[in-house]
Coordinates of C-alpha atoms in Angstrom, one line a residue:
X897 CA -26.6 12.9 -60.9
X898 CA -27.2 16.0 -58.4
X899 CA -29.1 14.4 -56.1
X900 CA -26.2 11.4 -56.4
X901 CA -23.4 14.1 -55.2
X902 CA -25.4 15.7 -53.0
X903 CA -25.9 12.1 -51.2
X904 CA -22.9 11.7 -51.4
X905 CA -21.6 15.0 -50.2
X906 CA -24.0 15.0 -47.3
X907 CA -22.5 11.4 -46.0
X908 CA -18.8 13.2 -47.0
X909 CA -19.9 16.0 -44.9
X910 CA -21.3 13.6 -41.7
X911 CA -18.4 11.5 -42.2
X912 CA -15.8 14.4 -41.6
X913 CA -17.6 16.6 -38.6
X914 CA -18.1 12.9 -36.6
X915 CA -14.8 12.0 -37.5
X916 CA -13.6 15.9 -36.3
X917 CA -16.1 15.0 -32.9
X918 CA -14.8 12.1 -32.4
X919 CA -10.8 13.6 -32.3
X920 CA -12.1 16.4 -30.5
X921 CA -14.0 13.3 -28.0
X922 CA -10.7 11.5 -27.4
X923 CA -8.6 14.4 -26.3
X924 CA -11.4 15.8 -23.7
X925 CA -9.9 13.8 -20.6
X926 CA -6.4 15.1 -22.1
X927 CA -8.0 19.0 -22.3
X928 CA -9.4 18.4 -19.0
X929 CA -6.0 17.5 -17.2
X930 CA -3.9 20.2 -19.2
X931 CA -6.6 23.4 -18.0
X932 CA -6.2 21.8 -14.6
X933 CA -2.3 21.8 -14.8
X934 CA -2.6 25.2 -15.8
X935 CA -4.7 26.3 -12.5
X936 CA -2.4 24.5 -10.6
X937 CA 0.9 26.1 -11.7
X938 CA -1.4 29.4 -10.9
X939 CA -1.8 28.3 -7.5
X940 CA 1.6 27.5 -6.8
X941 CA 2.4 30.9 -8.0
X942 CA -0.3 32.7 -5.7
X943 CA 1.9 30.7 -3.4
X944 CA 5.0 31.6 -3.8
X945 CA 3.6 35.6 -3.9
X946 CA 2.3 35.1 -0.8
X947 CA 5.3 33.5 1.2
X948 CA 6.9 36.2 -0.8
X949 CA 5.6 39.1 1.0
X950 CA 5.8 37.8 4.5
X951 CA 1.8 37.4 4.8
X952 CA 0.8 35.6 7.8
X953 CA 1.2 32.0 8.9
X954 CA -3.4 31.7 8.4
X955 CA -3.1 33.4 4.4
X956 CA 0.1 30.6 3.5
X957 CA -1.8 28.1 5.1
X958 CA -5.1 28.7 3.2
X959 CA -3.0 29.0 -0.2
X960 CA -1.5 25.9 1.0
X961 CA -4.7 24.3 1.2
X962 CA -6.6 25.5 -2.2
X963 CA -3.0 24.9 -4.5
X964 CA -3.2 20.9 -3.0
X965 CA -7.4 20.6 -3.6
X966 CA -6.5 21.7 -6.7
X967 CA -3.7 19.4 -7.3
X968 CA -6.0 16.5 -5.8
X969 CA -8.1 16.8 -9.0
X970 CA -5.2 15.6 -11.2
X971 CA -4.1 13.5 -8.6
X972 CA -5.2 10.6 -10.2
X973 CA -3.9 10.5 -13.4
X974 CA -0.3 11.7 -12.1
X975 CA 0.1 8.8 -9.6
X976 CA -0.9 6.9 -12.2
X977 CA 0.8 7.8 -16.2
X978 CA 4.1 9.9 -14.0
X979 CA 4.4 8.1 -10.6
X980 CA 8.1 8.8 -10.4
X981 CA 7.3 13.0 -10.3
X982 CA 4.2 12.1 -8.3
X983 CA 6.6 10.9 -6.0
X984 CA 8.2 14.1 -5.7
X985 CA 5.1 16.0 -5.5
X986 CA 3.5 14.9 -3.0
X987 CA 5.3 11.9 -1.7
X988 CA 6.4 11.3 2.3
X989 CA 8.5 14.0 3.8
X990 CA 11.2 11.0 4.1
X991 CA 14.6 10.1 2.1
X992 CA 13.6 8.1 -1.1
X993 CA 16.1 5.2 -0.7
X994 CA 18.4 3.5 -4.4
X995 CA 19.6 0.6 -2.0
X996 CA 21.2 -1.3 -4.5
X997 CA 23.7 1.7 -5.3
X998 CA 23.8 3.1 -1.2
X999 CA 22.3 6.2 -2.3
X1000 CA 19.6 8.6 -0.8
X1001 CA 17.1 11.2 -2.5
X1002 CA 16.5 14.0 0.1
X1003 CA 12.4 14.1 -0.2
X1004 CA 10.4 17.6 -1.8
X1005 CA 6.5 18.4 -2.5
X1006 CA 3.4 19.4 -0.8
X1007 CA 4.5 17.5 2.4
X1008 CA 7.9 19.0 2.8
X1009 CA 6.2 22.7 2.3
X1010 CA 3.2 21.3 4.8
X1011 CA 6.5 20.7 7.6
X1012 CA 7.8 24.3 7.3
X1013 CA 4.7 26.1 7.2
X1014 CA 2.5 24.3 10.0
X1015 CA 2.9 24.1 13.1
X1016 CA 4.7 26.5 13.6
X1017 CA 5.5 28.9 10.5
X1018 CA 9.1 30.3 10.3
X1019 CA 9.1 33.4 7.8
X1020 CA 13.2 33.1 7.9
X1021 CA 12.9 29.4 5.9
X1022 CA 11.0 31.6 3.4
X1023 CA 13.3 31.3 0.7
X1024 CA 13.7 27.4 1.8
X1025 CA 10.6 27.2 1.4
X1026 CA 10.1 29.0 -2.1
X1027 CA 12.7 26.9 -3.7
X1028 CA 11.0 24.0 -2.9
X1029 CA 7.6 25.8 -4.5
X1030 CA 10.4 25.7 -7.4
X1031 CA 10.9 22.2 -7.8
X1032 CA 7.2 21.7 -7.3
X1033 CA 6.4 24.2 -10.1
X1034 CA 9.0 22.5 -12.4
X1035 CA 7.7 18.7 -11.5
X1036 CA 4.0 19.9 -12.3
X1037 CA 5.3 21.6 -15.7
X1038 CA 7.1 17.8 -16.4
X1039 CA 3.6 15.9 -15.9
X1040 CA 2.0 18.3 -18.5
X1041 CA 5.0 18.0 -20.4
X1042 CA 4.2 14.3 -20.5
X1043 CA 0.8 14.9 -20.5
X1044 CA 1.2 16.5 -23.7
X1045 CA 2.5 13.1 -25.6
X1046 CA 1.0 10.7 -24.2
X1047 CA -2.0 9.3 -26.0
X1048 CA -5.3 8.6 -22.6
X1049 CA -7.5 6.1 -23.5
X1050 CA -10.6 5.1 -21.7
X1051 CA -9.0 1.9 -20.4
X1052 CA -6.3 4.0 -18.6
X1053 CA -8.2 6.3 -17.5
X1054 CA -11.3 3.4 -15.6
X1055 CA -7.7 1.7 -14.3
X1056 CA -6.7 5.1 -12.8
X1057 CA -9.6 5.9 -11.4
X1058 CA -10.1 2.7 -9.7
X1059 CA -6.7 3.1 -7.9
X1060 CA -7.5 6.7 -7.0
X1061 CA -10.9 5.2 -5.6
X1062 CA -8.1 2.7 -4.1
X1063 CA -6.0 5.1 -3.3
X1064 CA -8.1 7.4 -1.1
X1065 CA -9.3 4.5 0.7
X1066 CA -5.9 3.7 1.7
X1067 CA -3.7 6.8 2.0
X1068 CA -6.1 9.4 2.2
X1069 CA -8.6 9.7 4.9
X1070 CA -5.3 7.7 6.4
X1071 CA -3.9 10.9 6.7
X1072 CA -0.9 9.2 5.0
X1073 CA -0.2 12.2 2.3
X1074 CA -1.3 14.9 5.1
X1075 CA 0.1 14.0 8.5
X1076 CA 0.8 17.4 10.1
X1077 CA -2.5 19.7 9.0
X1078 CA -5.2 16.6 8.3
X1079 CA -6.6 18.1 5.7
X1080 CA -7.6 15.0 4.0
X1081 CA -11.5 14.9 4.6
X1082 CA -11.9 17.8 2.6
X1083 CA -9.2 16.6 -0.3
X1084 CA -11.3 13.2 -0.4
X1085 CA -14.2 15.0 -1.7
X1086 CA -12.2 16.7 -4.0
X1087 CA -10.6 13.8 -5.5
X1088 CA -14.0 12.0 -5.6
X1089 CA -15.9 14.8 -7.5
X1090 CA -14.0 13.7 -10.6
X1091 CA -14.9 10.6 -10.9
X1092 CA -18.5 11.3 -12.3
X1093 CA -16.7 14.6 -14.6
X1094 CA -14.8 12.3 -16.9
X1095 CA -17.0 9.3 -16.7
X1096 CA -19.2 11.9 -18.8
X1097 CA -17.1 12.3 -21.2
X1098 CA -16.1 8.9 -21.7
X1099 CA -19.8 7.6 -22.6
X1100 CA -22.8 10.3 -21.4
X1101 CA -25.2 8.1 -22.1
X1102 CA -23.8 5.4 -19.5
X1103 CA -27.0 4.1 -17.4
X1104 CA -24.6 4.0 -14.2
X1105 CA -23.7 7.1 -14.5
X1106 CA -26.3 8.4 -12.9
X1107 CA -25.5 6.2 -9.9
X1108 CA -22.0 7.3 -9.9
X1109 CA -23.3 11.0 -9.7
X1110 CA -25.6 10.1 -7.0
X1111 CA -23.2 8.1 -4.8
X1112 CA -20.6 11.1 -5.6
X1113 CA -22.2 13.5 -4.9
X1114 CA -23.8 11.7 -1.4
X1115 CA -20.1 10.9 -0.6
X1116 CA -19.5 14.7 -1.0
X1117 CA -22.4 15.4 1.1
X1118 CA -20.6 13.4 3.9
X1119 CA -17.4 15.0 3.8
X1120 CA -18.9 18.5 4.2
X1121 CA -21.0 17.6 7.1
X1122 CA -18.1 15.6 8.1
X1123 CA -14.9 17.5 8.0
X1124 CA -13.0 17.1 11.6
X1125 CA -10.3 14.3 10.6
X1126 CA -10.3 12.7 14.6
X1127 CA -13.8 12.3 14.4
X1128 CA -14.8 11.0 10.7
X1129 CA -16.7 8.1 10.8
X1130 CA -14.8 5.7 7.9
X1131 CA -16.4 2.4 8.0
X1132 CA -19.4 4.5 7.1
X1133 CA -17.6 6.0 4.5
X1134 CA -16.0 3.4 2.9
X1135 CA -19.0 0.7 3.2
X1136 CA -21.8 3.0 2.0
X1137 CA -19.2 5.3 -0.8
X1138 CA -15.6 4.4 -1.6
X1139 CA -16.9 0.1 -2.0
X1140 CA -19.9 1.1 -3.3
X1141 CA -18.7 3.8 -6.2
X1142 CA -15.8 1.2 -6.5
X1143 CA -17.8 -1.7 -8.0
X1144 CA -19.9 1.1 -10.2
X1145 CA -16.9 1.8 -11.3
X1146 CA -15.8 -2.0 -12.0
X1147 CA -19.6 -2.1 -13.9
X1148 CA -19.4 1.0 -16.0
X1149 CA -16.0 -0.6 -17.3
X1150 CA -18.0 -4.0 -18.6
X1151 CA -21.2 -2.0 -19.3
X1152 CA -19.3 -0.1 -21.8
X1153 CA -17.5 -3.1 -22.8
X1154 CA -13.9 -1.5 -21.6
X1155 CA -11.2 -4.1 -21.5
X1156 CA -9.0 -4.3 -18.4
X1157 CA -5.7 -3.0 -18.0
X1158 CA -4.0 -6.5 -18.1
X1159 CA -0.9 -6.4 -15.5
X1160 CA 1.4 -8.6 -13.1
X1161 CA 0.4 -6.9 -10.2
X1162 CA -1.4 -8.2 -6.2
X1163 CA -4.4 -6.5 -6.8
X1164 CA -6.1 -7.9 -9.7
X1165 CA -7.8 -5.8 -12.6
X1166 CA -10.9 -7.2 -12.1
X1167 CA -11.3 -6.7 -8.2
X1168 CA -14.4 -4.5 -7.8
X1169 CA -13.5 -3.4 -4.4
X1170 CA -10.1 -4.1 -2.3
X1171 CA -12.0 -5.9 -0.1
X1172 CA -13.4 -8.5 -2.6
X1173 CA -12.7 -12.3 -1.4
X1174 CA -10.6 -13.1 -4.5
X1175 CA -9.1 -9.3 -5.2
X1176 CA -5.3 -10.5 -4.4
X1177 CA -3.5 -12.5 -6.7
X1178 CA 0.2 -14.0 -4.8
X1179 CA 1.6 -13.8 -8.3
X1180 CA 1.7 -10.1 -7.9
X1181 CA 5.0 -11.3 -6.4
X1182 CA 7.2 -13.9 -7.7
X1183 CA 10.3 -13.3 -9.1
X1184 CA 9.4 -15.1 -12.8
X1185 CA 6.0 -17.1 -14.7
X1186 CA 8.3 -20.4 -13.2
X1187 CA 7.7 -19.3 -9.6
X1188 CA 3.7 -18.8 -10.1
X1189 CA 1.9 -20.3 -7.7
X1190 CA -0.2 -23.6 -7.8
X1191 CA -1.8 -25.4 -6.0
X1192 CA 0.1 -29.0 -6.5
X1193 CA 3.1 -26.6 -5.8
X1194 CA 1.3 -26.2 -2.6
X1195 CA 1.1 -29.4 -1.5
X1196 CA 4.4 -30.6 -1.8
X1197 CA 5.7 -27.3 -0.4
X1198 CA 3.6 -28.5 2.7
X1199 CA 5.0 -31.5 3.2
X1200 CA 8.8 -30.1 3.2
X1201 CA 8.2 -27.3 5.4
X1202 CA 6.8 -30.5 8.0
X1203 CA 10.2 -32.5 7.2
X1204 CA 12.5 -32.3 10.1
X1205 CA 15.4 -34.2 7.8
X1206 CA 15.6 -30.5 6.0
X1207 CA 17.8 -30.0 8.4
X1208 CA 21.5 -30.9 9.6
X1209 CA 21.0 -33.3 12.4
X1210 CA 16.9 -34.1 11.8
X1211 CA 15.4 -32.2 14.6
X1212 CA 14.2 -28.4 13.0
X1213 CA 11.8 -28.5 10.2
X1214 CA 10.5 -25.0 9.3
X1215 CA 7.1 -25.9 11.6
X1216 CA 9.1 -26.0 14.2
X1217 CA 9.1 -22.3 14.4
X1218 CA 6.8 -21.8 12.7
X1219 CA 3.5 -23.1 14.4
X1220 CA 0.0 -23.6 12.2
X1221 CA -2.2 -23.1 15.8
X1222 CA -0.2 -19.4 16.6
X1223 CA -0.5 -18.3 13.0
X1224 CA 2.9 -20.1 12.0
X1225 CA 4.5 -17.9 14.4
X1226 CA 6.2 -19.8 18.4
X1227 CA 4.5 -17.7 20.8
X1228 CA 8.4 -17.0 22.0
X1229 CA 9.6 -13.7 23.4
X1230 CA 12.7 -14.9 21.0
X1231 CA 13.3 -18.3 19.3
X1232 CA 16.2 -20.9 20.2
X1233 CA 19.3 -21.6 17.7
X1234 CA 20.2 -25.0 17.1
X1235 CA 22.9 -24.5 19.5
X1236 CA 20.8 -23.5 22.9
X1237 CA 21.3 -19.5 22.5
X1238 CA 18.6 -17.4 21.7
X1239 CA 18.2 -15.9 18.5
X1240 CA 18.3 -12.1 18.0
X1241 CA 14.6 -11.9 16.9
X1242 CA 11.3 -13.0 16.7
X1243 CA 9.3 -15.4 14.7
X1244 CA 7.5 -13.4 12.5
X1245 CA 3.8 -14.9 11.1
X1246 CA 3.8 -16.7 7.6
X1247 CA 0.3 -16.2 6.9
X1248 CA 0.2 -13.0 4.5
X1249 CA 3.8 -12.7 4.1
X1250 CA 3.6 -13.3 0.5
X1251 CA 1.9 -10.4 0.3
X1252 CA 5.2 -8.1 0.3
X1253 CA 8.6 -7.5 -1.7
X1254 CA 10.7 -8.0 1.3
X1255 CA 11.5 -10.8 3.8
X1256 CA 13.2 -11.2 7.2
X1257 CA 12.5 -8.2 9.9
X1258 CA 15.8 -6.8 8.0
X1259 CA 13.9 -7.1 4.0
X1260 CA 17.4 -8.6 2.9
X1261 CA 16.0 -11.3 0.1
X1262 CA 13.0 -9.7 -2.1
X1263 CA 11.0 -13.2 -2.0
X1264 CA 10.1 -16.0 -0.4
X1265 CA 12.3 -18.5 -2.4
X1266 CA 15.2 -16.8 -1.0
X1267 CA 14.1 -16.2 2.1
X1268 CA 13.5 -20.0 2.9
X1269 CA 16.8 -21.0 1.5
X1270 CA 18.6 -18.3 3.4
X1271 CA 16.6 -20.3 6.8
X1272 CA 16.9 -23.9 5.9
X1273 CA 20.9 -23.0 5.2
X1274 CA 21.5 -20.7 8.5
X1275 CA 23.2 -22.5 10.9
X1276 CA 22.0 -21.3 13.6
X1277 CA 18.4 -22.7 12.6
X1278 CA 18.5 -25.4 10.5
X1279 CA 22.1 -25.5 9.2
X1280 CA 21.0 -27.8 6.3
X1281 CA 21.7 -27.5 2.7
X1282 CA 19.5 -27.8 -0.5
X1283 CA 22.0 -29.7 -2.2
X1284 CA 21.5 -32.7 0.3
X1285 CA 17.9 -31.7 0.5
X1286 CA 17.8 -32.0 -3.6
X1287 CA 19.3 -35.5 -3.3
X1288 CA 17.5 -36.7 -0.7
X1289 CA 13.9 -35.6 -2.5
X1290 CA 15.0 -36.7 -6.0
X1291 CA 15.7 -40.7 -4.7
X1292 CA 12.5 -40.4 -2.3
X1293 CA 9.7 -42.1 -4.4
X1294 CA 6.7 -40.2 -2.9
X1295 CA 8.6 -36.7 -3.2
X1296 CA 9.1 -37.9 -6.5
X1297 CA 5.3 -38.2 -7.5
X1298 CA 5.2 -34.8 -5.8
X1299 CA 7.6 -33.2 -7.8
X1300 CA 5.4 -34.5 -10.9
X1301 CA 2.5 -33.0 -10.1
X1302 CA 3.6 -29.7 -9.1
X1303 CA 6.3 -29.5 -12.3
X1304 CA 4.9 -31.4 -14.8
X1305 CA 7.0 -30.3 -17.7
X1306 CA 10.1 -31.1 -15.8
X1307 CA 12.4 -34.6 -16.7
X1308 CA 13.7 -34.1 -13.5
X1309 CA 13.4 -32.8 -9.8
X1310 CA 16.0 -29.4 -9.7
X1311 CA 16.8 -27.3 -6.6
X1312 CA 15.3 -24.5 -6.9
X1313 CA 11.6 -26.3 -7.5
X1314 CA 12.7 -27.0 -3.7
X1315 CA 12.4 -23.1 -2.9
X1316 CA 9.7 -22.6 -4.5
X1317 CA 7.8 -25.4 -3.5
X1318 CA 8.1 -24.3 0.1
X1319 CA 7.1 -20.8 -1.2
X1320 CA 3.9 -21.9 -2.9
X1321 CA 3.1 -23.6 0.4
X1322 CA 3.1 -20.2 2.2
X1323 CA 1.2 -18.2 -0.2
X1324 CA -1.6 -20.5 0.4
X1325 CA -2.1 -18.9 3.7
X1326 CA -4.2 -16.1 3.2
X1327 CA -7.9 -16.7 3.9
X1328 CA -9.1 -13.0 4.0
X1329 CA -12.5 -14.9 6.5
X1330 CA -11.6 -12.1 9.6
X1331 CA -14.9 -10.4 10.6
X1332 CA -13.1 -7.5 9.7
X1333 CA -13.4 -8.5 6.1
X1334 CA -17.1 -9.6 6.7
X1335 CA -17.8 -6.6 7.4
X1336 CA -16.3 -4.7 4.7
X1337 CA -18.5 -7.2 2.7
X1338 CA -21.4 -6.3 3.6
X1339 CA -22.2 -8.3 6.8
X1340 CA -22.7 -5.0 9.4
X1341 CA -23.0 -7.4 12.4
X1342 CA -19.2 -8.7 12.2
X1343 CA -18.5 -6.1 14.1
X1344 CA -19.6 -4.2 17.5
X1345 CA -19.9 -0.7 18.2
X1346 CA -16.3 -0.9 20.2
X1347 CA -14.4 -2.6 17.1
X1348 CA -16.0 0.1 14.5
X1349 CA -14.5 2.5 16.9
X1350 CA -11.3 1.1 17.5
X1351 CA -11.5 0.7 13.1
X1352 CA -11.6 4.6 12.7
X1353 CA -9.3 5.4 15.3
X1354 CA -6.9 3.2 13.6
X1355 CA -7.3 4.5 10.2
X1356 CA -7.7 8.2 11.9
X1357 CA -6.0 9.6 15.3
X1358 CA -4.0 6.6 16.4
X1359 CA -2.2 6.4 12.6
X1360 CA -1.9 3.3 12.8
X1361 CA -3.1 3.0 9.1
X1362 CA -0.5 5.3 7.7
X1363 CA 2.3 2.3 7.9
X1364 CA 0.1 -0.7 8.1
X1365 CA -1.5 -0.2 5.3
X1366 CA -5.7 -1.3 4.7
X1367 CA -6.6 -4.0 3.7
X1368 CA -3.2 -6.1 4.6
X1369 CA -2.1 -4.4 7.0
X1370 CA 1.4 -4.5 6.6
X1371 CA 4.1 -2.1 4.4
X1372 CA 3.3 -2.9 1.2
X1373 CA 2.2 0.4 -0.5
X1374 CA -1.2 0.7 -2.2
X1375 CA -2.5 0.9 -4.9
X1376 CA 0.2 -0.5 -6.7
X1377 CA 1.1 -2.3 -3.6
X1378 CA 4.9 -2.2 -6.0
X1379 CA 7.1 -1.7 -2.9
X1380 CA 7.1 -2.6 1.1
X1381 CA 8.2 0.3 3.6
X1382 CA 10.5 0.2 6.8
X1383 CA 9.9 1.5 9.9
X1384 CA 12.3 3.5 12.3
X1385 CA 10.2 3.1 15.6
X1386 CA 12.9 3.1 18.3
X1387 CA 12.1 -0.3 19.7
X1388 CA 13.6 -0.3 23.0
X1389 CA 15.2 -3.8 24.5
X1390 CA 12.2 -4.6 26.3
X1391 CA 9.2 -3.5 27.8
X1392 CA 11.1 -1.7 30.9
X1393 CA 11.8 0.8 27.7
X1394 CA 15.2 1.8 29.5
X1395 CA 17.8 1.2 26.9
X1396 CA 16.8 0.5 22.8
X1397 CA 17.3 -2.3 20.9
X1398 CA 20.9 -3.2 20.0
X1399 CA 20.4 -4.9 16.6
X1400 CA 20.9 -2.2 13.6
X1401 CA 18.1 -3.6 11.1
X1402 CA 18.3 -2.8 7.9
X1403 CA 21.7 -1.0 8.2
X1404 CA 23.2 -4.0 8.5
X1405 CA 23.0 -4.6 5.4
X1406 CA 23.2 -1.7 3.9
X1407 CA 25.0 1.1 5.4
X1408 CA 23.1 4.4 5.1
X1409 CA 22.4 6.0 8.7
X1410 CA 19.1 6.9 7.9
X1411 CA 18.0 2.8 8.1
X1412 CA 19.4 2.7 11.5
X1413 CA 17.4 0.4 13.4
X1414 CA 14.6 0.3 10.8
X1415 CA 12.8 -2.7 10.0
X1416 CA 10.2 -4.2 8.0
X1417 CA 6.3 -2.9 8.9
X1418 CA 4.8 -6.8 9.6
X1419 CA 1.5 -7.5 8.9
X1420 CA -1.2 -6.6 11.4
X1421 CA -3.5 -10.0 10.3
X1422 CA -4.0 -12.0 12.9
X1423 CA -1.8 -10.6 15.6
X1424 CA -4.2 -11.3 18.2
X1425 CA -2.6 -14.9 18.1
X1426 CA 0.9 -14.1 17.0
X1427 CA 2.3 -12.3 20.1
X1428 CA 5.1 -11.5 21.4
X1429 CA 5.5 -8.5 19.4
X1430 CA 7.7 -6.3 17.4
X1431 CA 11.5 -7.3 16.1
X1432 CA 12.5 -8.6 19.6
X1433 CA 9.8 -9.6 21.1
X1434 CA 9.6 -6.7 23.5
X1435 CA 6.5 -6.3 24.2
X1436 CA 3.9 -9.4 25.5
X1437 CA 1.1 -8.0 24.9
X1438 CA -1.6 -5.7 22.6
X1439 CA -1.7 -3.3 25.5
X1440 CA 2.2 -2.4 25.7
X1441 CA 2.6 -2.3 22.0
X1442 CA -0.9 0.6 22.0
X1443 CA 1.0 2.4 25.2
X1444 CA 4.4 2.4 23.5
X1445 CA 3.3 4.2 20.3
X1446 CA 0.7 6.1 22.4
X1447 CA 4.4 8.0 24.0
X1448 CA 5.6 8.5 20.3
X1449 CA 7.8 5.2 20.1
X1450 CA 11.1 5.0 21.4
X1451 CA 11.5 8.7 21.9
X1452 CA 8.3 9.4 23.4
X1453 CA 10.1 6.7 26.2
X1454 CA 13.1 9.0 25.9
X1455 CA 15.4 7.4 24.2
X1456 CA 17.7 8.8 21.5
X1457 CA 16.7 8.1 18.1
X1458 CA 17.8 10.6 15.5
X1459 CA 16.6 8.7 12.7
X1460 CA 13.5 7.8 13.7
X1461 CA 10.6 8.0 11.2
X1462 CA 7.5 7.3 13.4
X1463 CA 6.1 10.9 14.5
X1464 CA 7.3 11.3 18.2
X1465 CA 4.6 13.4 18.9
X1466 CA 2.1 12.1 21.8
X1467 CA -1.3 10.4 20.2
X1468 CA -3.1 11.6 23.4
X1469 CA -5.5 8.4 23.4
X1470 CA -7.7 8.0 26.4
X1471 CA -8.1 4.9 28.0
X1472 CA -11.4 4.2 26.3
X1473 CA -9.3 4.9 22.9
X1474 CA -6.8 2.6 23.6
X1475 CA -9.0 -0.2 24.6
X1476 CA -11.1 0.1 21.7
X1477 CA -7.8 0.0 19.1
X1478 CA -7.1 -3.1 20.4
X1479 CA -10.4 -4.7 20.3
X1480 CA -10.3 -3.8 16.4
X1481 CA -7.1 -4.9 15.8
X1482 CA -8.7 -8.9 17.2
X1483 CA -11.4 -8.0 14.6
X1484 CA -8.4 -9.4 12.1
X1485 CA -8.1 -13.0 13.2
X1486 CA -9.0 -15.5 10.3
X1487 CA -11.5 -17.6 11.3
X1488 CA -9.0 -20.9 11.8
X1489 CA -7.9 -19.3 14.9
X1490 CA -10.8 -18.2 16.2

């Protein structure tokens, strides 16, 4: 009896201690986050004190950098679990728009403070800077409250870490979130250092952990050896460190049988890197399940796309303005209306158009379905009628057959299916097979030395990638790819640069002063075959476009633009750098156009 009791007691004690350890283990990541948040609050307070005591710019800058580095230890969790607050801790120093209600919110956080203290620090602004730091401190406390209340499980941690590697690649080393100080490289190092620490908590005996430690350590060494933002070799850093690290995180998840977090998003949860051949899912931008892509829908959509009877006079189809040989553009400055007058805007490419949540240069429609009917019914473009098209296809034997295959659950053809089929064809126009893609998947011979230089300029000194985000090269913001951005760059009326374009862009539909002259950031994939450029076709060559941005956009040309979002400082690119930049952009051309 005594023995039985002892064994029972031992079993109970083992269970008790095991349970306690498990509970402590489960809380460990949360505890680490809360410790780091406390450290961040302390760094913010120290920064406030230095500013209040009229510290020198050097002292203030050093403390600011320390504070940012501390934030980078928790950014993976803040961005993932509290994105609404993250926007006002380290978002762009631009107004946040709520277009449905014609409202905007002023920015707050690190990037706003950065502009106050660098390159010039005016002591007269110290009250404003302290106020901004108060807001930052308040947001940090809000994050602390949220972290204390939520359950942080392994699957979400892995998903958040994978997203943070993508964030480092697309927003970190490009200077997107440190646009003035350019402190991106040491900050990337700090962000990476957290990954092995967290995996150690999740599973200290993992076979993959040593590999992750090794890659992270080498990546940190590379950052230490190459701290200069402008000369940092992003091509090497991505292919030798970030992509392998992303792959190891994916493998760690599989080895430990941690389920992927399923959600409807453009970047598939199963993608090992941003550059996998099938990393992106066009269904991430569909309005609802019935609009989801299928090959049968795309086949039907292709027939509709080339059918001239969709227009009122039967002389124009979608393909009349979107030529497949020109990456679905027309090669014209602006196309011509049915009445023979020039349209206001350049015809954009339809390739990769499905990876954005706003269509048209002015972003007036949110999805491809609405975009297609807008064009069909526009009296200058096709002047067709969806009702008339519906009537035609409903009585055509071949169309009926294709509709039945595309929509097998429907008893009859419906008007919305016409829109969806055309949109599905557009969703099929994404190859991801350029020489750039090949390079990112390990083929080092697909890009030459000049093109690699151009890539490093694109993602660094030239700041192209702060608007044209890798790897879609459009304005859809990674790593969530949930929002497509616009920019005010000050496009001139023509290449002479003497007058500003009269087109007010997004302002036409949303009367906010910040939106005057704002246009969607288009994809640069296939840009070598989609000339001329800009919303009005103002520039005939990529060389002219690079020159425009090198000067600082419209403001650099001497035009008056109060709300330009493009930095107005000159890039000071050399002739060789400009040439390399153009060479890199040509590597973004899909195979079929080479």
